[in-house]
Short mmCIF file of C-alpha atoms and ligand atoms in Angstrom, two decimals:
data_model
loop_
_atom_site.label_atom_id
_atom_site.label_comp_id
_atom_site.label_asym_id
_atom_site.label_seq_id
_atom_site.Cartn_x
_atom_site.Cartn_y
_atom_site.Cartn_z
CA MET A 147 0.95 0.85 -46.42
CA ARG A 148 4.10 -0.07 -48.08
CA ARG A 149 6.98 -1.67 -46.53
CA ILE A 150 9.79 0.71 -47.81
CA ASN A 151 12.72 -0.31 -45.54
CA GLN A 152 14.06 -3.37 -44.14
CA LEU A 153 16.76 -2.67 -41.53
CA ARG A 154 18.73 -5.49 -39.45
CA THR A 155 20.40 -5.22 -36.07
CA GLN A 156 21.39 -7.41 -33.44
CA VAL A 157 18.96 -6.22 -30.72
CA ALA A 158 15.92 -4.39 -31.48
CA ILE A 159 14.89 -2.31 -28.38
CA VAL A 160 11.19 -0.94 -28.24
CA GLY A 161 11.16 2.19 -25.92
CA GLY A 162 13.76 4.90 -25.55
CA GLY A 163 13.49 5.68 -21.85
CA PRO A 164 16.23 5.21 -19.48
CA SER A 165 15.85 1.21 -19.77
CA GLY A 166 16.20 1.11 -23.45
CA LEU A 167 19.05 3.84 -23.70
CA LEU A 168 20.92 2.42 -20.80
CA LEU A 169 20.88 -0.89 -22.60
CA SER A 170 21.57 0.09 -25.91
CA GLN A 171 24.57 2.25 -24.65
CA LEU A 172 25.97 -0.91 -22.81
CA LEU A 173 25.67 -3.13 -25.65
CA HIS A 174 27.34 -0.47 -27.80
CA VAL A 175 30.28 -0.40 -25.40
CA GLN A 176 30.67 -4.29 -25.93
CA GLY A 177 30.28 -3.82 -29.79
CA ILE A 178 26.77 -5.48 -29.85
CA ASP A 179 24.53 -3.22 -32.36
CA SER A 180 21.18 -2.10 -31.58
CA ILE A 181 18.37 0.00 -32.65
CA VAL A 182 15.90 2.01 -30.44
CA ILE A 183 12.17 2.48 -31.60
CA GLU A 184 10.70 5.21 -29.31
CA ARG A 185 7.04 6.42 -29.71
CA LYS A 186 7.58 9.93 -28.75
CA THR A 187 9.75 13.04 -29.84
CA LYS A 188 13.36 13.25 -28.37
CA ASP A 189 11.93 16.65 -26.63
CA TYR A 190 9.19 14.91 -25.09
CA VAL A 191 11.61 12.06 -23.72
CA LEU A 192 14.08 14.51 -22.24
CA GLY A 193 11.34 16.67 -20.72
CA ARG A 194 9.79 14.03 -18.38
CA ILE A 195 10.27 14.49 -14.70
CA ARG A 196 10.45 11.47 -12.70
CA ALA A 197 12.90 9.62 -10.38
CA GLY A 198 15.62 11.39 -8.39
CA VAL A 199 17.57 8.83 -6.37
CA LEU A 200 20.10 6.42 -8.08
CA GLU A 201 21.16 3.24 -6.09
CA ARG A 202 25.01 2.22 -6.55
CA GLY A 203 24.09 -0.47 -9.10
CA LEU A 204 22.82 2.20 -11.46
CA VAL A 205 25.55 4.30 -10.81
CA ALA A 206 27.97 1.43 -11.57
CA LEU A 207 25.96 0.84 -14.88
CA MET A 208 26.18 4.59 -15.87
CA GLU A 209 30.11 4.33 -15.22
CA GLU A 210 30.13 1.00 -17.53
CA ALA A 211 28.33 2.59 -20.23
CA GLY A 212 30.75 5.70 -20.20
CA CYS A 213 28.17 8.09 -19.27
CA ALA A 214 29.21 8.98 -15.66
CA ASP A 215 31.11 12.17 -15.82
CA ARG A 216 28.47 14.64 -15.51
CA MET A 217 26.54 12.38 -12.74
CA HIS A 218 29.88 12.35 -10.85
CA ALA A 219 30.34 16.20 -11.06
CA GLU A 220 26.61 17.33 -10.41
CA GLY A 221 24.90 14.37 -8.53
CA ILE A 222 24.79 14.68 -4.95
CA ILE A 223 25.77 11.72 -2.32
CA HIS A 224 23.47 10.97 0.24
CA ASP A 225 24.54 9.14 3.22
CA GLY A 226 21.19 8.94 4.92
CA THR A 227 17.45 9.85 4.96
CA LEU A 228 15.25 11.59 7.28
CA ILE A 229 11.87 10.16 8.43
CA SER A 230 9.15 12.10 10.47
CA PHE A 231 6.05 11.37 11.96
CA GLY A 232 3.82 14.33 13.36
CA GLN A 233 6.61 16.50 15.05
CA GLU A 234 9.28 13.57 15.54
CA MET A 235 12.13 13.12 12.97
CA PHE A 236 14.87 10.55 12.88
CA ARG A 237 17.47 9.79 10.48
CA VAL A 238 18.47 6.48 8.98
CA ASP A 239 22.36 6.49 8.34
CA PHE A 240 22.91 4.50 5.17
CA ALA A 241 26.57 4.82 5.20
CA ASP A 242 26.90 3.68 8.90
CA LEU A 243 24.59 0.81 8.70
CA THR A 244 25.42 -0.42 5.10
CA GLY A 245 28.62 1.14 4.09
CA HIS A 246 26.78 2.46 1.03
CA SER A 247 25.09 5.62 -0.12
CA VAL A 248 22.70 6.75 -2.79
CA MET A 249 23.20 9.50 -5.71
CA VAL A 250 20.66 12.24 -6.13
CA TYR A 251 20.59 12.85 -9.69
CA GLY A 252 17.51 13.15 -11.73
CA GLN A 253 16.16 10.61 -14.11
CA THR A 254 15.92 13.28 -16.58
CA GLU A 255 19.65 14.07 -16.48
CA VAL A 256 20.40 10.14 -16.69
CA THR A 257 18.21 10.13 -19.78
CA ARG A 258 19.95 13.27 -21.21
CA ASP A 259 23.60 11.62 -20.51
CA LEU A 260 22.48 8.49 -22.16
CA TYR A 261 20.83 10.20 -25.35
CA ALA A 262 24.10 12.39 -26.00
CA ALA A 263 26.24 9.12 -25.60
CA ARG A 264 24.13 7.37 -28.21
CA GLU A 265 24.01 10.23 -30.52
CA ALA A 266 27.77 10.94 -30.17
CA ALA A 267 28.31 7.20 -30.91
CA GLY A 268 26.20 7.28 -34.12
CA GLY A 269 23.61 5.05 -32.40
CA ARG A 270 20.30 4.58 -34.10
CA ILE A 271 17.30 5.87 -32.32
CA VAL A 272 13.90 6.10 -34.21
CA CYS A 273 11.69 8.68 -32.61
CA GLU A 274 8.03 8.96 -33.22
CA ALA A 275 7.54 5.34 -34.37
CA GLU A 276 4.01 4.70 -34.40
CA ASP A 277 1.96 1.38 -34.34
CA VAL A 278 4.90 -0.77 -33.18
CA VAL A 279 4.28 -4.47 -33.99
CA ILE A 280 6.47 -7.27 -32.56
CA GLU A 281 6.09 -10.29 -34.60
CA GLY A 282 7.96 -14.03 -34.46
CA ALA A 283 9.40 -13.38 -30.70
CA ASP A 284 9.01 -17.09 -30.35
CA THR A 285 10.97 -18.01 -33.42
CA ASP A 286 14.47 -17.71 -34.46
CA ALA A 287 13.60 -14.61 -36.58
CA PRO A 288 11.94 -11.95 -34.72
CA THR A 289 10.86 -8.69 -36.15
CA VAL A 290 9.96 -5.27 -35.11
CA SER A 291 7.74 -3.02 -37.57
CA TYR A 292 6.42 0.40 -37.23
CA ALA A 293 5.27 3.44 -39.00
CA VAL A 294 7.46 6.79 -39.20
CA GLN A 295 5.63 9.59 -41.14
CA GLY A 296 3.24 7.13 -42.84
CA ALA A 297 5.77 4.91 -44.13
CA ARG A 298 6.06 1.27 -42.76
CA GLN A 299 9.51 -0.06 -41.79
CA ALA A 300 10.64 -3.33 -40.24
CA ILE A 301 13.76 -4.60 -38.47
CA THR A 302 14.99 -8.05 -38.31
CA CYS A 303 17.00 -8.92 -35.33
CA ASP A 304 18.26 -11.80 -32.89
CA PHE A 305 16.51 -10.61 -29.82
CA ILE A 306 14.03 -7.73 -28.90
CA ALA A 307 14.20 -5.75 -25.56
CA GLY A 308 10.78 -4.68 -24.65
CA CYS A 309 11.84 -1.42 -22.62
CA ASP A 310 8.57 0.51 -23.72
CA GLY A 311 7.16 0.99 -20.18
CA PHE A 312 3.74 0.06 -18.37
CA HIS A 313 1.70 1.42 -21.41
CA GLY A 314 3.93 -0.09 -24.25
CA VAL A 315 3.18 -2.87 -26.62
CA SER A 316 5.87 -5.66 -25.60
CA ARG A 317 4.14 -7.20 -22.29
CA LYS A 318 0.80 -7.35 -24.47
CA THR A 319 2.60 -9.23 -27.11
CA ILE A 320 3.17 -12.22 -24.68
CA PRO A 321 -0.05 -14.47 -25.33
CA ASP A 322 -2.37 -14.01 -22.37
CA HIS A 323 -2.46 -17.67 -21.45
CA LEU A 324 1.27 -17.51 -20.96
CA ARG A 325 1.40 -14.50 -18.68
CA GLN A 326 0.36 -13.91 -15.33
CA GLU A 327 -0.15 -10.18 -13.72
CA PHE A 328 -0.16 -9.39 -10.27
CA GLU A 329 -1.43 -5.91 -9.27
CA LYS A 330 -2.35 -3.66 -6.27
CA VAL A 331 -3.76 -0.14 -6.73
CA TYR A 332 -3.37 2.25 -3.70
CA PRO A 333 -6.03 4.42 -2.85
CA TYR A 334 -4.29 7.61 -3.38
CA GLY A 335 -1.86 9.48 -5.68
CA TRP A 336 0.98 11.70 -5.17
CA LEU A 337 0.90 15.34 -6.25
CA GLY A 338 4.57 16.49 -7.24
CA ILE A 339 5.94 19.78 -7.92
CA LEU A 340 9.36 21.22 -8.84
CA SER A 341 10.42 24.53 -7.84
CA GLU A 342 13.62 26.40 -8.20
CA THR A 343 14.20 26.92 -4.63
CA PRO A 344 16.79 25.45 -2.17
CA PRO A 345 15.80 22.33 -0.54
CA VAL A 346 14.47 22.43 2.71
CA ASN A 347 16.82 19.98 4.27
CA HIS A 348 20.20 18.62 2.75
CA GLU A 349 18.75 15.13 2.90
CA LEU A 350 15.35 13.87 1.89
CA ILE A 351 12.36 13.78 4.52
CA TYR A 352 9.68 11.19 4.26
CA ALA A 353 6.95 12.37 6.33
CA ASN A 354 3.98 10.45 8.01
CA SER A 355 1.29 12.90 9.03
CA GLU A 356 -2.17 12.50 10.06
CA ARG A 357 -3.00 14.77 6.86
CA GLY A 358 -1.17 12.26 4.72
CA PHE A 359 2.15 11.47 3.42
CA ALA A 360 4.72 14.11 2.23
CA LEU A 361 8.20 14.05 0.58
CA CYS A 362 10.94 16.75 0.53
CA SER A 363 13.13 15.90 -2.28
CA GLN A 364 15.68 17.74 -4.44
CA ARG A 365 17.63 17.78 -7.77
CA ASN A 366 20.38 20.29 -6.70
CA ALA A 367 21.20 23.05 -4.50
CA ASN A 368 18.51 25.29 -6.14
CA LEU A 369 15.86 22.78 -7.26
CA SER A 370 13.67 21.12 -5.17
CA ARG A 371 11.04 18.33 -5.73
CA TYR A 372 8.28 18.00 -3.09
CA TYR A 373 5.32 15.48 -3.21
CA ILE A 374 2.06 15.27 -1.05
CA GLN A 375 -0.31 12.39 -0.99
CA CYS A 376 -3.58 13.27 -2.61
CA SER A 377 -6.80 11.52 -3.35
CA MET A 378 -7.02 9.60 -6.66
CA SER A 379 -9.65 11.62 -8.19
CA ASP A 380 -7.68 14.85 -7.51
CA HIS A 381 -6.59 17.15 -10.15
CA VAL A 382 -3.67 19.64 -10.38
CA ASP A 383 -5.92 22.47 -11.44
CA ASN A 384 -7.44 22.10 -7.76
CA TRP A 385 -4.02 23.06 -6.30
CA SER A 386 -2.42 26.54 -6.41
CA ASP A 387 1.11 26.62 -5.54
CA GLU A 388 -0.04 28.46 -2.49
CA ALA A 389 -2.48 25.79 -1.46
CA PHE A 390 0.55 23.17 -2.02
CA TRP A 391 2.96 24.96 -0.11
CA ASP A 392 0.40 25.39 2.85
CA GLU A 393 -0.31 21.61 3.05
CA LEU A 394 3.08 20.40 2.56
CA LYS A 395 4.29 22.74 5.73
CA LYS A 396 1.32 21.02 7.85
CA ARG A 397 2.69 17.52 6.97
CA ILE A 398 6.39 18.10 7.89
CA PRO A 399 7.77 18.89 11.48
CA SER A 400 7.29 22.56 12.34
CA ASP A 401 10.90 23.37 12.59
CA GLN A 402 11.46 22.27 8.89
CA ALA A 403 8.26 24.10 7.78
CA ASP A 404 9.69 27.17 9.38
CA THR A 405 12.77 27.01 6.99
CA LEU A 406 11.06 25.77 4.11
CA ILE A 407 11.64 28.27 1.26
CA THR A 408 8.68 28.45 -1.14
CA GLY A 409 8.34 29.95 -4.80
CA PRO A 410 6.51 29.24 -8.11
CA SER A 411 6.23 25.64 -9.35
CA ILE A 412 7.73 24.93 -12.58
CA GLU A 413 5.96 21.57 -13.00
CA LYS A 414 2.96 20.11 -11.17
CA SER A 415 1.70 16.53 -11.78
CA ILE A 416 -0.22 13.96 -10.00
CA ALA A 417 0.88 10.30 -10.28
CA PRO A 418 -1.24 7.37 -9.29
CA LEU A 419 0.34 4.37 -7.07
CA ARG A 420 0.25 1.17 -7.93
CA SER A 421 2.23 -2.23 -7.66
CA PHE A 422 2.30 -4.37 -10.66
CA VAL A 423 4.40 -7.49 -11.94
CA THR A 424 3.96 -9.50 -14.94
CA GLU A 425 5.52 -13.02 -15.07
CA PRO A 426 7.37 -14.36 -16.88
CA MET A 427 9.57 -11.58 -18.22
CA GLN A 428 10.78 -13.45 -21.37
CA TRP A 429 8.82 -14.88 -24.16
CA GLY A 430 11.15 -16.64 -26.72
CA ARG A 431 13.47 -13.96 -27.94
CA LEU A 432 11.60 -10.98 -26.33
CA PHE A 433 12.83 -9.89 -22.97
CA LEU A 434 11.06 -7.24 -20.91
CA CYS A 435 12.78 -4.59 -18.79
CA GLY A 436 11.70 -1.99 -16.46
CA ASP A 437 8.24 -0.54 -16.23
CA ALA A 438 7.18 -2.74 -18.97
CA ALA A 439 7.38 -5.68 -16.54
CA HIS A 440 6.75 -3.88 -13.15
CA ILE A 441 5.50 -0.82 -11.53
CA VAL A 442 6.50 0.04 -7.87
CA PRO A 443 4.62 2.96 -5.84
CA PRO A 444 7.55 5.62 -5.69
CA THR A 445 7.85 5.54 -1.92
CA GLY A 446 11.59 4.10 -1.77
CA ALA A 447 12.54 5.33 -5.18
CA LYS A 448 12.88 1.89 -6.65
CA GLY A 449 11.22 2.33 -9.98
CA LEU A 450 14.19 3.60 -12.18
CA ASN A 451 16.66 1.46 -10.03
CA THR A 452 14.70 -1.79 -10.57
CA ALA A 453 14.62 -0.89 -14.34
CA ALA A 454 18.34 -0.74 -14.11
CA SER A 455 18.73 -4.31 -12.39
CA ASP A 456 16.87 -5.85 -15.30
CA VAL A 457 19.14 -4.13 -17.80
CA HIS A 458 22.09 -5.31 -16.03
CA TYR A 459 20.93 -8.81 -15.98
CA LEU A 460 19.76 -8.73 -19.85
CA TYR A 461 23.14 -6.89 -20.76
CA HIS A 462 25.23 -9.61 -19.29
CA ALA A 463 22.89 -12.37 -20.84
CA LEU A 464 23.28 -10.74 -24.20
CA ARG A 465 27.26 -10.46 -23.70
CA MET A 466 27.48 -13.97 -22.62
CA PHE A 467 25.45 -14.94 -25.65
CA TYR A 468 27.62 -12.93 -28.42
CA GLY A 469 30.92 -13.58 -26.52
CA GLU A 470 30.80 -16.90 -25.59
CA GLY A 471 27.77 -18.54 -27.45
CA SER A 472 26.11 -19.37 -24.14
CA GLU A 473 22.42 -19.01 -23.85
CA ASN A 474 22.52 -19.69 -20.11
CA GLY A 475 22.05 -16.17 -18.88
CA LEU A 476 19.22 -15.70 -21.62
CA ASN A 477 17.50 -18.82 -20.23
CA THR A 478 17.57 -17.60 -16.52
CA TYR A 479 16.68 -13.75 -17.34
CA SER A 480 13.42 -13.95 -16.12
CA GLN A 481 13.92 -15.82 -13.05
CA LYS A 482 16.91 -13.89 -11.87
CA ALA A 483 15.38 -10.52 -12.72
CA LEU A 484 12.22 -11.43 -11.01
CA LEU A 485 13.81 -12.61 -7.81
CA ARG A 486 15.07 -8.94 -7.32
CA VAL A 487 12.00 -7.47 -8.63
CA TRP A 488 9.69 -8.91 -6.05
CA LYS A 489 12.32 -7.79 -3.27
CA ALA A 490 11.62 -4.18 -4.54
CA GLU A 491 7.90 -4.58 -4.75
CA ARG A 492 7.98 -5.77 -1.19
CA PHE A 493 9.97 -2.82 -0.07
CA SER A 494 8.11 -0.13 -1.84
CA TRP A 495 4.61 -1.91 -0.51
CA TRP A 496 6.03 -1.88 3.05
CA PHE A 497 7.28 1.73 2.88
CA SER A 498 4.19 2.99 1.35
CA ASN A 499 2.03 1.25 3.90
CA LEU A 500 3.92 2.82 6.74
CA MET A 501 3.82 6.07 5.63
CA HIS A 502 0.47 6.91 3.90
CA SER A 503 -3.02 7.70 5.41
CA TYR A 504 -5.70 5.21 4.21
CA PRO A 505 -9.42 6.09 4.09
CA ASP A 506 -10.55 2.91 5.57
CA HIS A 507 -7.72 3.19 8.68
CA THR A 508 -9.21 2.86 12.05
CA ALA A 509 -7.36 4.42 15.24
CA PHE A 510 -5.96 1.10 15.79
CA ASP A 511 -4.22 0.74 12.21
CA HIS A 512 -2.66 4.28 12.93
CA LYS A 513 -1.48 3.22 16.26
CA MET A 514 0.40 0.51 14.29
CA GLN A 515 1.84 2.80 11.95
CA ILE A 516 3.23 4.82 14.82
CA ALA A 517 4.50 1.94 16.94
CA GLU A 518 6.16 0.72 13.69
CA LEU A 519 7.84 4.02 13.11
CA GLU A 520 8.99 4.03 16.77
CA PHE A 521 10.44 0.72 16.27
CA LEU A 522 12.40 1.76 13.35
CA ARG A 523 13.61 4.87 15.08
CA SER A 524 14.99 2.78 18.05
CA ASN A 525 16.18 -0.39 16.65
CA ARG A 526 19.36 -0.98 14.61
CA ALA A 527 18.42 -4.16 12.97
CA ALA A 528 15.00 -2.51 11.62
CA GLN A 529 17.12 0.39 10.35
CA MET A 530 19.56 -1.82 8.72
CA ALA A 531 16.92 -3.67 6.98
CA MET A 532 15.45 -0.43 5.79
CA ALA A 533 18.79 0.97 4.78
CA GLU A 534 19.91 -2.11 2.84
CA ASN A 535 16.78 -2.13 0.80
CA TYR A 536 16.87 1.69 0.28
CA VAL A 537 20.55 1.80 -0.89
CA GLY A 538 19.74 -1.28 -3.24
CA LEU A 539 20.15 -4.90 -2.75
CA PRO A 540 22.95 -6.52 -4.39
CA TYR A 541 22.38 -7.67 -8.09
P1 RFL B 276 9.82 4.60 -19.17
O1 RFL B 276 10.25 5.68 -18.39
O2 RFL B 276 8.24 4.76 -19.01
O3 RFL B 276 10.30 4.69 -20.78
C1 RFL B 276 9.41 3.86 -21.72
C2 RFL B 276 9.56 4.54 -22.97
O4 RFL B 276 9.03 3.65 -24.00
C3 RFL B 276 8.04 4.51 -24.83
N1 RFL B 276 7.01 3.82 -25.46
C4 RFL B 276 6.90 3.25 -26.64
N2 RFL B 276 7.92 3.19 -27.68
C5 RFL B 276 7.49 2.58 -28.88
N3 RFL B 276 6.42 1.88 -28.96
C6 RFL B 276 5.52 1.90 -28.04
N4 RFL B 276 4.43 1.20 -28.26
C7 RFL B 276 5.72 2.56 -26.92
N5 RFL B 276 5.09 2.84 -25.62
C8 RFL B 276 5.78 3.37 -24.84
C9 RFL B 276 7.75 5.77 -24.12
O5 RFL B 276 7.36 7.01 -24.71
C10 RFL B 276 8.81 6.00 -23.05
O6 RFL B 276 9.92 6.83 -23.63
O7 RFL B 276 10.31 3.04 -18.84
P2 RFL B 276 11.60 2.67 -18.35
O8 RFL B 276 12.58 3.05 -19.43
O9 RFL B 276 11.55 1.27 -18.07
O10 RFL B 276 12.09 3.53 -17.03
C11 RFL B 276 11.14 3.20 -15.94
C12 RFL B 276 11.36 4.71 -14.86
O11 RFL B 276 10.95 5.98 -15.70
C13 RFL B 276 10.46 4.51 -13.86
O12 RFL B 276 10.40 3.17 -13.01
C14 RFL B 276 10.60 5.63 -12.68
O13 RFL B 276 10.42 6.93 -13.15
C15 RFL B 276 9.99 5.43 -11.56
N6 RFL B 276 10.14 6.52 -10.51
C16 RFL B 276 11.13 6.55 -9.80
N7 RFL B 276 11.94 5.53 -9.80
C17 RFL B 276 13.22 5.58 -8.96
O14 RFL B 276 13.98 4.49 -9.27
N8 RFL B 276 13.61 6.43 -8.24
C18 RFL B 276 12.67 7.56 -7.93
O15 RFL B 276 12.83 8.51 -7.08
C19 RFL B 276 11.47 7.47 -8.74
N9 RFL B 276 10.50 8.58 -8.71
C20 RFL B 276 9.19 7.44 -10.28
C21 RFL B 276 9.38 8.41 -9.36
C22 RFL B 276 8.04 7.72 -11.21
C23 RFL B 276 7.02 8.79 -11.16
N10 RFL B 276 6.00 8.75 -11.95
C24 RFL B 276 5.65 9.85 -12.58
C25 RFL B 276 5.39 7.50 -12.21
C26 RFL B 276 8.47 9.69 -9.24
C27 RFL B 276 7.48 9.74 -9.90
C28 RFL B 276 6.52 10.82 -9.80
C1 PHB B 277 12.03 12.12 -6.27
O1 PHB B 277 13.07 13.12 -6.10
O2 PHB B 277 11.44 12.30 -7.43
C2 PHB B 277 11.95 10.99 -5.57
C3 PHB B 277 12.71 10.82 -4.47
C4 PHB B 277 12.57 9.52 -3.55
C5 PHB B 277 11.40 8.97 -3.72
C6 PHB B 277 10.49 9.17 -4.85
C7 PHB B 277 10.85 10.50 -5.76
O3 PHB B 277 11.05 7.84 -2.88
#
């Protein structure tokens, strides 16, 4: 294959998911040029249904990126969340405990708003880029090359942001002997559905039940997102809508189940749950952001938000470099990002352990979960620790 095109930019961004698009737009606002290289089509990227809860840090970044108008108009502020176990249910009041709230606004919408802003500004996004190769990341002249419709292209740049998710190429570009990976795979998955029905409650319900975990979430007044814990080997074809609703109702308190409005699902999928961190998050001029560097189980809604905190650190480091000529932010990026990543990992791991059923749990283990839930229900310090993590630790 022939190299037909040589492009130049300041920051080449591999991956056009929320991390890559947010970084690109923030850099643009500061007059720093970037090119986003994405493996999938625009429609595919915009069709993905994932996260639903935004911390204030991500809300502030969307504002700084000039992409917050629709989020503020359509997003829903949540001042607290509900936690149930069996028929018991209590509320953790984020606003009272921390002075902060979260924003319910889908990742799909965040991505859509960022995409629109990038396009309006004439930002360069290369879609359907195949066989992306990163070279010279440990030199002063890194390049990213890829093929589009059979033609090979190359970008020379100052820096590369690896925003290409868990299955991307960026992380694997860092030599094995310099990379350390930490992983925990949970013995269950989440079966999720989206339905055009009003949410069962105006707040989210995280439910611990002897039948397994359930989560009642939402996107807007007529769009609900529900999840139930399922086995890792389960398949969506095993779950009719009716079977899903029946099972969900058995896992939440009956007064909630009685008011649950059901309807046809418009999306149904199973996600495995894992915790994963790679260290370091930098190699030479390559910087990893978001799911490329770490994965959390979705309990606690930290995935997208932790991706956003990486983007925050990298964006400020690049601003410092281009604005003041200082490499200080770049040199400390990995250390700063990982400090916060591990706290999000701890919270998601703790909340997952507290809320799910485990195949190897004994009656004693179950009693421990209930005792911890009772403690959380009755203890303000415990609730404060939970709330501070949920609304997002400071950057
Ligand atoms: P993404 O979203 O995976 O985007 C990476 C992009 O890179 C592209 N790509 C490549 N491009 C070029 N060359 C390659 N070789 C490439 N390989 C991959 C991909 O096509 C893609 O477009 O990573 P990013 O941007 O770091 O964003 C991370 C978030 O998407 C993720 O952390 C969250 O969705 C996790 N998550 C949640 N996070 C929250 O903060 N709150 C939540 O409520 C929440 N709920 C969830 C979730 C994730 C879920 N699933 C499906 C895993 C609920 C679920 C069910
Ligand atoms: C979602 O709405 O998709 C969602 C909300 C909270 C979570 C995970 C997922 O903890």
